[in-house]
mmCIF file of C-alpha atoms in Angstrom:
data_model
loop_
_atom_site.group_PDB
_atom_site.id
_atom_site.type_symbol
_atom_site.label_atom_id
_atom_site.label_comp_id
_atom_site.label_asym_id
_atom_site.label_seq_id
_atom_site.Cartn_x
_atom_site.Cartn_y
_atom_site.Cartn_z
ATOM 1 C CA MET A 1458 -1.073 25.033 12.510
ATOM 2 C CA GLU A 1459 -4.899 25.864 12.421
ATOM 3 C CA TYR A 1460 -6.688 23.480 14.584
ATOM 4 C CA ARG A 1461 -10.400 22.330 13.224
ATOM 5 C CA GLU A 1462 -12.838 20.676 16.125
ATOM 6 C CA ALA A 1463 -14.547 16.952 15.324
ATOM 7 C CA VAL A 1464 -17.981 18.384 16.487
ATOM 8 C CA GLN A 1465 -19.535 15.404 17.411
ATOM 9 C CA CYS A 1466 -16.861 14.062 19.758
ATOM 10 C CA GLY A 1467 -14.984 17.206 20.813
ATOM 11 C CA ILE A 1468 -11.392 16.502 19.199
ATOM 12 C CA ARG A 1469 -9.186 18.953 17.615
ATOM 13 C CA VAL A 1470 -7.164 17.961 14.635
ATOM 14 C CA PRO A 1471 -4.777 20.074 12.588
ATOM 15 C CA SER A 1472 -5.445 20.978 9.205
ATOM 16 C CA ILE A 1473 -2.740 19.133 8.249
ATOM 17 C CA GLY A 1474 -1.924 15.356 9.664
ATOM 18 C CA LEU A 1475 0.658 12.618 9.142
ATOM 19 C CA GLY A 1476 -0.176 9.555 7.111
ATOM 20 C CA THR A 1477 2.347 6.714 7.849
ATOM 21 C CA TRP A 1478 1.936 4.179 5.408
ATOM 22 C CA ALA A 1479 5.220 4.576 4.008
ATOM 23 C CA PHE A 1480 6.299 3.655 7.553
ATOM 24 C CA GLY A 1481 5.458 0.326 6.821
ATOM 25 C CA SER A 1482 8.671 -0.361 4.400
ATOM 26 C CA ASP A 1483 6.511 -2.443 1.969
ATOM 27 C CA ALA A 1484 6.142 -2.934 -1.913
ATOM 28 C CA TRP A 1485 3.382 -0.994 -1.850
ATOM 29 C CA TRP A 1486 5.264 2.200 -1.215
ATOM 30 C CA GLY A 1487 8.784 0.834 -1.669
ATOM 31 C CA HIS A 1488 12.068 0.780 1.566
ATOM 32 C CA GLN A 1489 11.672 3.227 4.380
ATOM 33 C CA ASP A 1490 14.411 3.629 6.848
ATOM 34 C CA ASP A 1491 12.673 3.578 10.597
ATOM 35 C CA ARG A 1492 15.139 5.874 11.451
ATOM 36 C CA ARG A 1493 14.095 8.071 8.397
ATOM 37 C CA SER A 1494 10.466 7.702 9.701
ATOM 38 C CA TRP A 1495 11.425 9.070 13.487
ATOM 39 C CA GLU A 1496 12.614 11.580 12.073
ATOM 40 C CA VAL A 1497 9.310 12.524 10.669
ATOM 41 C CA LEU A 1498 7.853 12.085 13.420
ATOM 42 C CA ASP A 1499 9.780 14.423 15.530
ATOM 43 C CA GLU A 1500 9.700 17.174 12.758
ATOM 44 C CA ALA A 1501 5.505 16.427 12.597
ATOM 45 C CA LEU A 1502 5.322 17.285 16.247
ATOM 46 C CA SER A 1503 7.541 20.374 16.306
ATOM 47 C CA ARG A 1504 5.362 21.695 13.796
ATOM 48 C CA ALA A 1505 1.709 21.091 15.529
ATOM 49 C CA VAL A 1506 1.093 18.402 13.014
ATOM 50 C CA ASN A 1507 -0.066 15.917 16.009
ATOM 51 C CA LEU A 1508 -2.423 14.307 14.030
ATOM 52 C CA VAL A 1509 -0.688 10.590 13.462
ATOM 53 C CA ASP A 1510 -2.820 7.887 11.159
ATOM 54 C CA THR A 1511 -1.800 4.533 10.358
ATOM 55 C CA ALA A 1512 -3.366 0.780 10.272
ATOM 56 C CA PRO A 1513 -2.608 -2.733 10.762
ATOM 57 C CA VAL A 1514 -1.901 -3.457 7.242
ATOM 58 C CA TYR A 1515 0.784 -0.901 6.701
ATOM 59 C CA GLY A 1516 3.620 -3.215 6.434
ATOM 60 C CA ARG A 1517 1.680 -5.681 8.273
ATOM 61 C CA GLY A 1518 2.682 -4.185 11.871
ATOM 62 C CA HIS A 1519 5.761 -2.369 11.015
ATOM 63 C CA SER A 1520 4.299 1.196 10.705
ATOM 64 C CA GLU A 1521 2.775 0.537 14.371
ATOM 65 C CA GLU A 1522 5.597 -0.933 15.637
ATOM 66 C CA VAL A 1523 7.276 1.946 14.216
ATOM 67 C CA ILE A 1524 5.173 4.890 15.950
ATOM 68 C CA GLY A 1525 4.762 2.558 18.938
ATOM 69 C CA GLU A 1526 8.425 2.800 19.707
ATOM 70 C CA PHE A 1527 8.400 6.165 19.109
ATOM 71 C CA ILE A 1528 5.588 7.260 21.335
ATOM 72 C CA ALA A 1529 7.206 4.902 23.974
ATOM 73 C CA HIS A 1530 10.783 6.526 23.692
ATOM 74 C CA HIS A 1531 9.938 10.207 23.904
ATOM 75 C CA ARG A 1532 6.718 9.418 26.245
ATOM 76 C CA CYS A 1533 4.819 11.708 23.995
ATOM 77 C CA ARG A 1534 1.332 9.629 24.564
ATOM 78 C CA ASP A 1535 -0.584 12.738 25.418
ATOM 79 C CA ARG A 1536 0.839 14.717 22.465
ATOM 80 C CA VAL A 1537 -0.581 12.481 19.618
ATOM 81 C CA ILE A 1538 -4.065 12.349 18.172
ATOM 82 C CA LEU A 1539 -2.836 8.553 17.564
ATOM 83 C CA ALA A 1540 -5.592 6.561 14.877
ATOM 84 C CA THR A 1541 -5.376 3.731 13.161
ATOM 85 C CA LYS A 1542 -7.764 0.702 11.807
ATOM 86 C CA THR A 1543 -9.319 -2.548 11.830
ATOM 87 C CA GLY A 1544 -10.766 -5.404 8.997
ATOM 88 C CA LEU A 1545 -7.809 -6.490 7.073
ATOM 89 C CA LYS A 1546 -5.657 -8.965 7.675
ATOM 90 C CA TRP A 1547 -2.639 -11.405 5.847
ATOM 91 C CA ARG A 1548 -1.358 -14.807 6.023
ATOM 92 C CA GLU A 1549 2.730 -15.640 6.627
ATOM 93 C CA LYS A 1550 4.085 -15.906 3.408
ATOM 94 C CA ASP A 1551 0.850 -15.149 1.470
ATOM 95 C CA PRO A 1552 0.920 -11.811 -0.336
ATOM 96 C CA ARG A 1553 -2.610 -11.235 -0.217
ATOM 97 C CA ILE A 1554 -4.706 -8.784 2.168
ATOM 98 C CA PHE A 1555 -7.886 -10.553 3.279
ATOM 99 C CA HIS A 1556 -11.530 -8.984 4.828
ATOM 100 C CA ASP A 1557 -12.252 -9.518 7.852
ATOM 101 C CA LEU A 1558 -14.693 -7.383 9.994
ATOM 102 C CA SER A 1559 -16.029 -10.506 12.244
ATOM 103 C CA PRO A 1560 -16.573 -8.962 16.011
ATOM 104 C CA ARG A 1561 -13.785 -11.513 17.359
ATOM 105 C CA ARG A 1562 -11.451 -10.404 14.514
ATOM 106 C CA MET A 1563 -12.198 -7.097 15.242
ATOM 107 C CA ARG A 1564 -10.924 -7.475 19.278
ATOM 108 C CA GLU A 1565 -8.451 -9.478 18.275
ATOM 109 C CA GLU A 1566 -6.638 -6.846 16.000
ATOM 110 C CA PHE A 1567 -7.729 -3.831 18.370
ATOM 111 C CA ASP A 1568 -5.271 -5.529 21.043
ATOM 112 C CA GLN A 1569 -2.685 -6.490 18.964
ATOM 113 C CA SER A 1570 -2.910 -2.728 17.472
ATOM 114 C CA ARG A 1571 -2.521 -1.432 21.287
ATOM 115 C CA ARG A 1572 0.273 -4.180 21.405
ATOM 116 C CA ARG A 1573 2.185 -2.737 18.463
ATOM 117 C CA LEU A 1574 1.192 1.116 19.288
ATOM 118 C CA ARG A 1575 2.050 0.631 23.117
ATOM 119 C CA THR A 1576 -0.840 2.545 24.040
ATOM 120 C CA ASP A 1577 -4.180 1.486 26.235
ATOM 121 C CA TYR A 1578 -6.813 3.313 24.199
ATOM 122 C CA PHE A 1579 -7.030 5.215 20.412
ATOM 123 C CA ASP A 1580 -8.212 8.522 19.826
ATOM 124 C CA ILE A 1581 -9.792 7.743 16.702
ATOM 125 C CA TYR A 1582 -10.420 4.228 15.342
ATOM 126 C CA GLN A 1583 -11.709 3.694 11.881
ATOM 127 C CA VAL A 1584 -13.133 0.621 10.032
ATOM 128 C CA HIS A 1585 -10.507 0.343 6.976
ATOM 129 C CA TRP A 1586 -12.747 -0.622 4.405
ATOM 130 C CA PRO A 1587 -16.627 -2.625 4.099
ATOM 131 C CA ASP A 1588 -16.786 -6.292 4.665
ATOM 132 C CA SER A 1589 -18.868 -8.057 2.437
ATOM 133 C CA ASP A 1590 -18.807 -10.912 4.416
ATOM 134 C CA THR A 1591 -20.053 -9.521 7.685
ATOM 135 C CA PRO A 1592 -23.369 -7.081 8.081
ATOM 136 C CA ILE A 1593 -22.393 -3.361 8.358
ATOM 137 C CA GLU A 1594 -24.447 -3.795 11.883
ATOM 138 C CA ALA A 1595 -22.552 -6.062 13.720
ATOM 139 C CA THR A 1596 -19.381 -3.858 12.879
ATOM 140 C CA ALA A 1597 -21.155 -0.803 13.906
ATOM 141 C CA GLU A 1598 -21.958 -3.128 17.368
ATOM 142 C CA GLN A 1599 -18.534 -4.344 18.098
ATOM 143 C CA MET A 1600 -17.160 -0.338 17.709
ATOM 144 C CA ARG A 1601 -19.934 1.025 19.357
ATOM 145 C CA GLN A 1602 -18.576 -1.077 22.506
ATOM 146 C CA PHE A 1603 -15.032 -0.090 21.839
ATOM 147 C CA TYR A 1604 -16.439 3.281 22.137
ATOM 148 C CA GLU A 1605 -18.731 2.737 25.383
ATOM 149 C CA LYS A 1606 -16.142 1.297 27.269
ATOM 150 C CA GLY A 1607 -13.756 4.284 26.646
ATOM 151 C CA GLN A 1608 -10.777 2.191 24.446
ATOM 152 C CA ILE A 1609 -11.645 4.792 21.911
ATOM 153 C CA ARG A 1610 -12.312 8.986 21.870
ATOM 154 C CA ALA A 1611 -14.169 8.546 18.544
ATOM 155 C CA VAL A 1612 -15.329 6.170 15.555
ATOM 156 C CA GLY A 1613 -14.175 6.174 11.847
ATOM 157 C CA VAL A 1614 -15.390 4.700 9.076
ATOM 158 C CA SER A 1615 -13.269 5.019 5.640
ATOM 159 C CA ASN A 1616 -13.951 3.843 2.171
ATOM 160 C CA TYR A 1617 -18.038 4.139 3.213
ATOM 161 C CA SER A 1618 -20.323 5.332 0.934
ATOM 162 C CA ALA A 1619 -23.494 7.358 2.082
ATOM 163 C CA VAL A 1620 -25.670 4.589 2.406
ATOM 164 C CA GLN A 1621 -23.311 2.777 4.268
ATOM 165 C CA MET A 1622 -22.519 5.305 6.630
ATOM 166 C CA GLU A 1623 -26.526 5.775 7.274
ATOM 167 C CA THR A 1624 -26.249 1.872 8.025
ATOM 168 C CA PHE A 1625 -23.421 2.400 10.727
ATOM 169 C CA MET A 1626 -25.311 4.964 11.988
ATOM 170 C CA THR A 1627 -28.363 3.438 13.414
ATOM 171 C CA GLU A 1628 -26.009 1.330 15.747
ATOM 172 C CA CYS A 1629 -22.918 3.639 16.360
ATOM 173 C CA PRO A 1630 -22.497 7.394 16.849
ATOM 174 C CA LEU A 1631 -19.864 7.876 14.097
ATOM 175 C CA HIS A 1632 -17.364 10.631 14.274
ATOM 176 C CA PHE A 1633 -14.861 10.506 11.402
ATOM 177 C CA LEU A 1634 -14.861 9.701 7.627
ATOM 178 C CA GLN A 1635 -11.866 8.848 5.684
ATOM 179 C CA PRO A 1636 -12.045 8.806 1.623
ATOM 180 C CA PRO A 1637 -9.465 9.546 -0.991
ATOM 181 C CA TYR A 1638 -9.450 12.927 -2.275
ATOM 182 C CA ASN A 1639 -7.649 15.664 -3.952
ATOM 183 C CA MET A 1640 -7.455 17.321 -7.299
ATOM 184 C CA PHE A 1641 -7.676 14.458 -9.469
ATOM 185 C CA ARG A 1642 -10.024 12.818 -7.631
ATOM 186 C CA ARG A 1643 -13.052 14.970 -6.632
ATOM 187 C CA GLU A 1644 -15.759 12.031 -6.663
ATOM 188 C CA ILE A 1645 -16.329 12.785 -3.011
ATOM 189 C CA GLU A 1646 -17.703 16.778 -4.052
ATOM 190 C CA SER A 1647 -20.964 15.348 -5.058
ATOM 191 C CA GLU A 1648 -22.626 13.457 -2.548
ATOM 192 C CA LEU A 1649 -20.260 12.608 0.743
ATOM 193 C CA LEU A 1650 -18.820 15.918 1.448
ATOM 194 C CA PRO A 1651 -22.306 17.356 1.896
ATOM 195 C CA PHE A 1652 -23.898 13.918 3.666
ATOM 196 C CA CYS A 1653 -21.138 14.928 6.184
ATOM 197 C CA ARG A 1654 -21.718 18.317 7.109
ATOM 198 C CA GLU A 1655 -25.235 17.298 7.283
ATOM 199 C CA LYS A 1656 -24.700 14.928 9.782
ATOM 200 C CA GLY A 1657 -21.628 16.632 11.739
ATOM 201 C CA ILE A 1658 -19.016 14.047 10.531
ATOM 202 C CA ALA A 1659 -15.647 15.322 10.313
ATOM 203 C CA VAL A 1660 -13.543 14.353 7.265
ATOM 204 C CA LEU A 1661 -10.001 13.300 6.890
ATOM 205 C CA ALA A 1662 -8.721 13.684 3.660
ATOM 206 C CA TYR A 1663 -6.441 10.626 2.221
ATOM 207 C CA ALA A 1664 -3.756 10.527 -0.726
ATOM 208 C CA PRO A 1665 -4.051 14.383 -0.809
ATOM 209 C CA LEU A 1666 -1.021 14.329 -3.434
ATOM 210 C CA HIS A 1667 -2.216 11.687 -5.245
ATOM 211 C CA SER A 1668 0.693 9.279 -4.682
ATOM 212 C CA GLY A 1669 3.327 12.527 -5.279
ATOM 213 C CA ILE A 1670 1.757 12.801 -8.787
ATOM 214 C CA LEU A 1671 0.577 15.995 -7.753
ATOM 215 C CA THR A 1672 3.926 17.516 -6.623
ATOM 216 C CA GLY A 1673 4.801 17.758 -10.267
ATOM 217 C CA LYS A 1674 7.969 15.613 -9.465
ATOM 218 C CA PHE A 1675 7.464 12.942 -12.217
ATOM 219 C CA PHE A 1676 6.795 15.649 -14.958
ATOM 220 C CA PHE A 1677 9.135 18.018 -14.253
ATOM 221 C CA ASP A 1678 12.326 17.300 -11.822
ATOM 222 C CA ARG A 1679 12.619 14.312 -13.878
ATOM 223 C CA VAL A 1680 12.378 11.734 -10.737
ATOM 224 C CA LYS A 1681 11.779 8.243 -11.944
ATOM 225 C CA ILE A 1682 8.603 6.461 -11.631
ATOM 226 C CA PRO A 1683 9.258 3.936 -8.178
ATOM 227 C CA ASN A 1684 8.592 0.587 -8.925
ATOM 228 C CA ASP A 1685 5.944 -0.063 -6.286
ATOM 229 C CA ILE A 1686 2.806 -0.984 -6.436
ATOM 230 C CA LEU A 1687 0.933 2.049 -6.062
ATOM 231 C CA ARG A 1688 2.954 4.183 -9.087
ATOM 232 C CA ARG A 1689 4.448 2.043 -11.610
ATOM 233 C CA LYS A 1690 1.266 1.751 -13.414
ATOM 234 C CA HIS A 1691 -0.447 4.375 -12.208
ATOM 235 C CA ARG A 1692 -2.531 5.817 -15.245
ATOM 236 C CA ASP A 1693 -2.087 8.977 -14.329
ATOM 237 C CA LEU A 1694 1.439 8.614 -15.425
ATOM 238 C CA ARG A 1695 0.769 7.152 -18.455
ATOM 239 C CA GLU A 1696 -0.793 8.360 -22.232
ATOM 240 C CA PRO A 1697 -2.923 9.534 -22.778
ATOM 241 C CA ARG A 1698 -3.803 11.194 -19.170
ATOM 242 C CA ALA A 1699 0.106 11.831 -18.776
ATOM 243 C CA GLY A 1700 0.255 14.853 -21.279
ATOM 244 C CA VAL A 1701 -3.652 16.250 -19.834
ATOM 245 C CA ASN A 1702 -1.966 16.119 -16.492
ATOM 246 C CA LYS A 1703 1.259 17.786 -17.211
ATOM 247 C CA GLU A 1704 0.045 20.845 -18.962
ATOM 248 C CA THR A 1705 -2.440 21.191 -15.869
ATOM 249 C CA LEU A 1706 0.066 20.834 -13.109
ATOM 250 C CA SER A 1707 2.107 23.185 -15.273
ATOM 251 C CA ARG A 1708 -0.709 25.848 -15.379
ATOM 252 C CA LEU A 1709 -1.010 25.137 -11.286
ATOM 253 C CA ARG A 1710 2.503 25.534 -11.049
ATOM 254 C CA SER A 1711 2.575 29.115 -11.875
ATOM 255 C CA ILE A 1712 -0.198 29.968 -9.251
ATOM 256 C CA ALA A 1713 1.828 28.044 -6.967
ATOM 257 C CA ARG A 1714 4.799 30.776 -7.426
ATOM 258 C CA ASP A 1715 2.608 33.565 -7.655
ATOM 259 C CA GLN A 1716 1.537 32.318 -3.927
ATOM 260 C CA GLU A 1717 5.337 31.806 -2.936
ATOM 261 C CA LYS A 1718 4.927 28.111 -2.378
ATOM 262 C CA SER A 1719 5.971 24.392 -4.276
ATOM 263 C CA LEU A 1720 3.354 22.997 -5.961
ATOM 264 C CA GLY A 1721 2.786 19.846 -3.638
ATOM 265 C CA GLN A 1722 1.979 23.086 -1.001
ATOM 266 C CA LEU A 1723 -0.648 24.573 -2.956
ATOM 267 C CA VAL A 1724 -2.075 21.861 -4.054
ATOM 268 C CA LEU A 1725 -2.335 20.735 0.274
ATOM 269 C CA GLN A 1726 -3.556 24.656 1.339
ATOM 270 C CA TRP A 1727 -6.266 24.016 -1.453
ATOM 271 C CA THR A 1728 -7.428 20.117 -0.421
ATOM 272 C CA ALA A 1729 -7.618 21.539 3.522
ATOM 273 C CA ALA A 1730 -9.434 24.587 2.122
ATOM 274 C CA GLN A 1731 -12.524 22.821 0.432
ATOM 275 C CA GLU A 1732 -15.853 22.825 2.305
ATOM 276 C CA GLY A 1733 -16.090 19.974 4.438
ATOM 277 C CA ILE A 1734 -12.712 19.036 4.704
ATOM 278 C CA THR A 1735 -11.604 18.596 8.072
ATOM 279 C CA SER A 1736 -7.640 17.761 7.613
ATOM 280 C CA VAL A 1737 -5.653 16.226 5.076
ATOM 281 C CA LEU A 1738 -3.681 13.229 5.961
ATOM 282 C CA THR A 1739 -0.390 13.317 3.793
ATOM 283 C CA GLY A 1740 2.806 11.409 3.898
ATOM 284 C CA ALA A 1741 6.439 11.965 4.433
ATOM 285 C CA ARG A 1742 9.766 10.733 4.444
ATOM 286 C CA SER A 1743 11.567 13.112 5.757
ATOM 287 C CA ARG A 1744 12.207 15.724 7.612
ATOM 288 C CA VAL A 1745 11.930 18.023 4.639
ATOM 289 C CA GLN A 1746 9.106 16.644 3.188
ATOM 290 C CA MET A 1747 7.603 16.760 7.176
ATOM 291 C CA ARG A 1748 8.180 20.617 7.261
ATOM 292 C CA GLU A 1749 7.475 21.197 3.435
ATOM 293 C CA ASN A 1750 3.755 20.020 4.516
ATOM 294 C CA ALA A 1751 3.439 21.599 7.342
ATOM 295 C CA LEU A 1752 4.083 24.932 5.956
ATOM 296 C CA SER A 1753 1.761 24.585 3.487
ATOM 297 C CA GLN A 1754 -0.915 25.900 5.474
ATOM 298 C CA ALA A 1755 0.865 29.020 5.897
ATOM 299 C CA GLY A 1756 -1.470 32.158 4.845
ATOM 300 C CA THR A 1757 -4.458 31.630 2.885
ATOM 301 C CA LEU A 1758 -6.312 31.396 -1.021
ATOM 302 C CA SER A 1759 -8.212 34.118 -2.301
ATOM 303 C CA PRO A 1760 -11.780 33.160 -3.459
ATOM 304 C CA ALA A 1761 -10.058 34.586 -6.498
ATOM 305 C CA VAL A 1762 -7.314 31.887 -6.548
ATOM 306 C CA LEU A 1763 -9.421 29.207 -5.018
ATOM 307 C CA ALA A 1764 -12.035 29.564 -8.371
ATOM 308 C CA GLN A 1765 -8.855 30.167 -11.013
ATOM 309 C CA ILE A 1766 -7.839 26.583 -9.718
ATOM 310 C CA ARG A 1767 -11.456 25.057 -10.031
ATOM 311 C CA GLU A 1768 -11.404 26.368 -13.674
ATOM 312 C CA ILE A 1769 -8.128 24.480 -14.721
ATOM 313 C CA LEU A 1770 -9.374 21.481 -12.984
ATOM 314 C CA GLU A 1771 -12.904 21.432 -14.716
ATOM 315 C CA GLU A 1772 -10.843 22.244 -17.569
ATOM 316 C CA ARG A 1773 -8.839 19.142 -16.999
ATOM 317 C CA ASP A 1774 -11.914 16.826 -16.459
ATOM 318 C CA ARG A 1775 -13.426 18.258 -20.043
ATOM 319 C CA LYS A 1776 -10.342 17.064 -21.702
ATOM 320 C CA LEU A 1777 -9.920 13.556 -20.160
ATOM 321 C CA ALA A 1778 -13.576 12.879 -20.631
ATOM 322 C CA GLU A 1779 -12.851 13.354 -24.632
ATOM 323 C CA HIS A 1780 -10.060 11.038 -24.181
ATOM 324 C CA ASP A 1781 -12.191 8.734 -22.928
ATOM 325 C CA ALA A 1782 -15.279 8.996 -24.820
#
């Protein structure tokens, strides 16, 4: 496993990290057995995938609890780069999620996450989403207090624009950005990645498999589209996009076979190879999936293969633009 350093804070992270939204076992991703989640964590650590990313809102605390119990049982806190988030809250018997980055709420949430994760500190603490009701400067000031007290080793934001990060950085150091990024969602290449390279901000890319769509399983393996919130009505699984996507993935699958990888492994390897990407956060529901994700980093993709993939993706973009015109 390749490790890459976040230069501003000195934390070295693997090129593949573990995202744990599915551990929440909620309506977003569907049911997940806690025992399977423990198996995924065990497999991840055995494969040197020691970056574990979670959030309070994943299962309304359940993902953090599962991870905290695993870490306590195996006494492995010193082996884990633990990342969690702040800024989203919920109410009992209310399906809605609310933004709240008021300093008081941030302090409450911080303590709740520490209890669930059974730790005194977080390696990476991230603002989950901006909150339109709270000035970014106030959020940054509270994050700076966590950082200066030694309660967190590094400061991160997720789903922020470059302008929002600029404002944040007037009040607090910023070490990590966590944006969505994958072959079908490459918007960050135009502004965010250049900004982060210029400022020395490490990038943790989430959703690299595009909710499983980029594995090809819904197109080639006759896997039924799950009835969860994220995928049951996903536009990339519906026409006219579905046909274009299937053709694109078919061409990419041929490249994957030449590289002796699965399609999913090729996607993860390509994502981790993009300039400015520090680590790729990918979910897993089983040991097998975790093992496949970790092995995606074996070997390298040649410049010629990278160029061929880029050409295929740009052709997809053109076809979808024609459909949308």
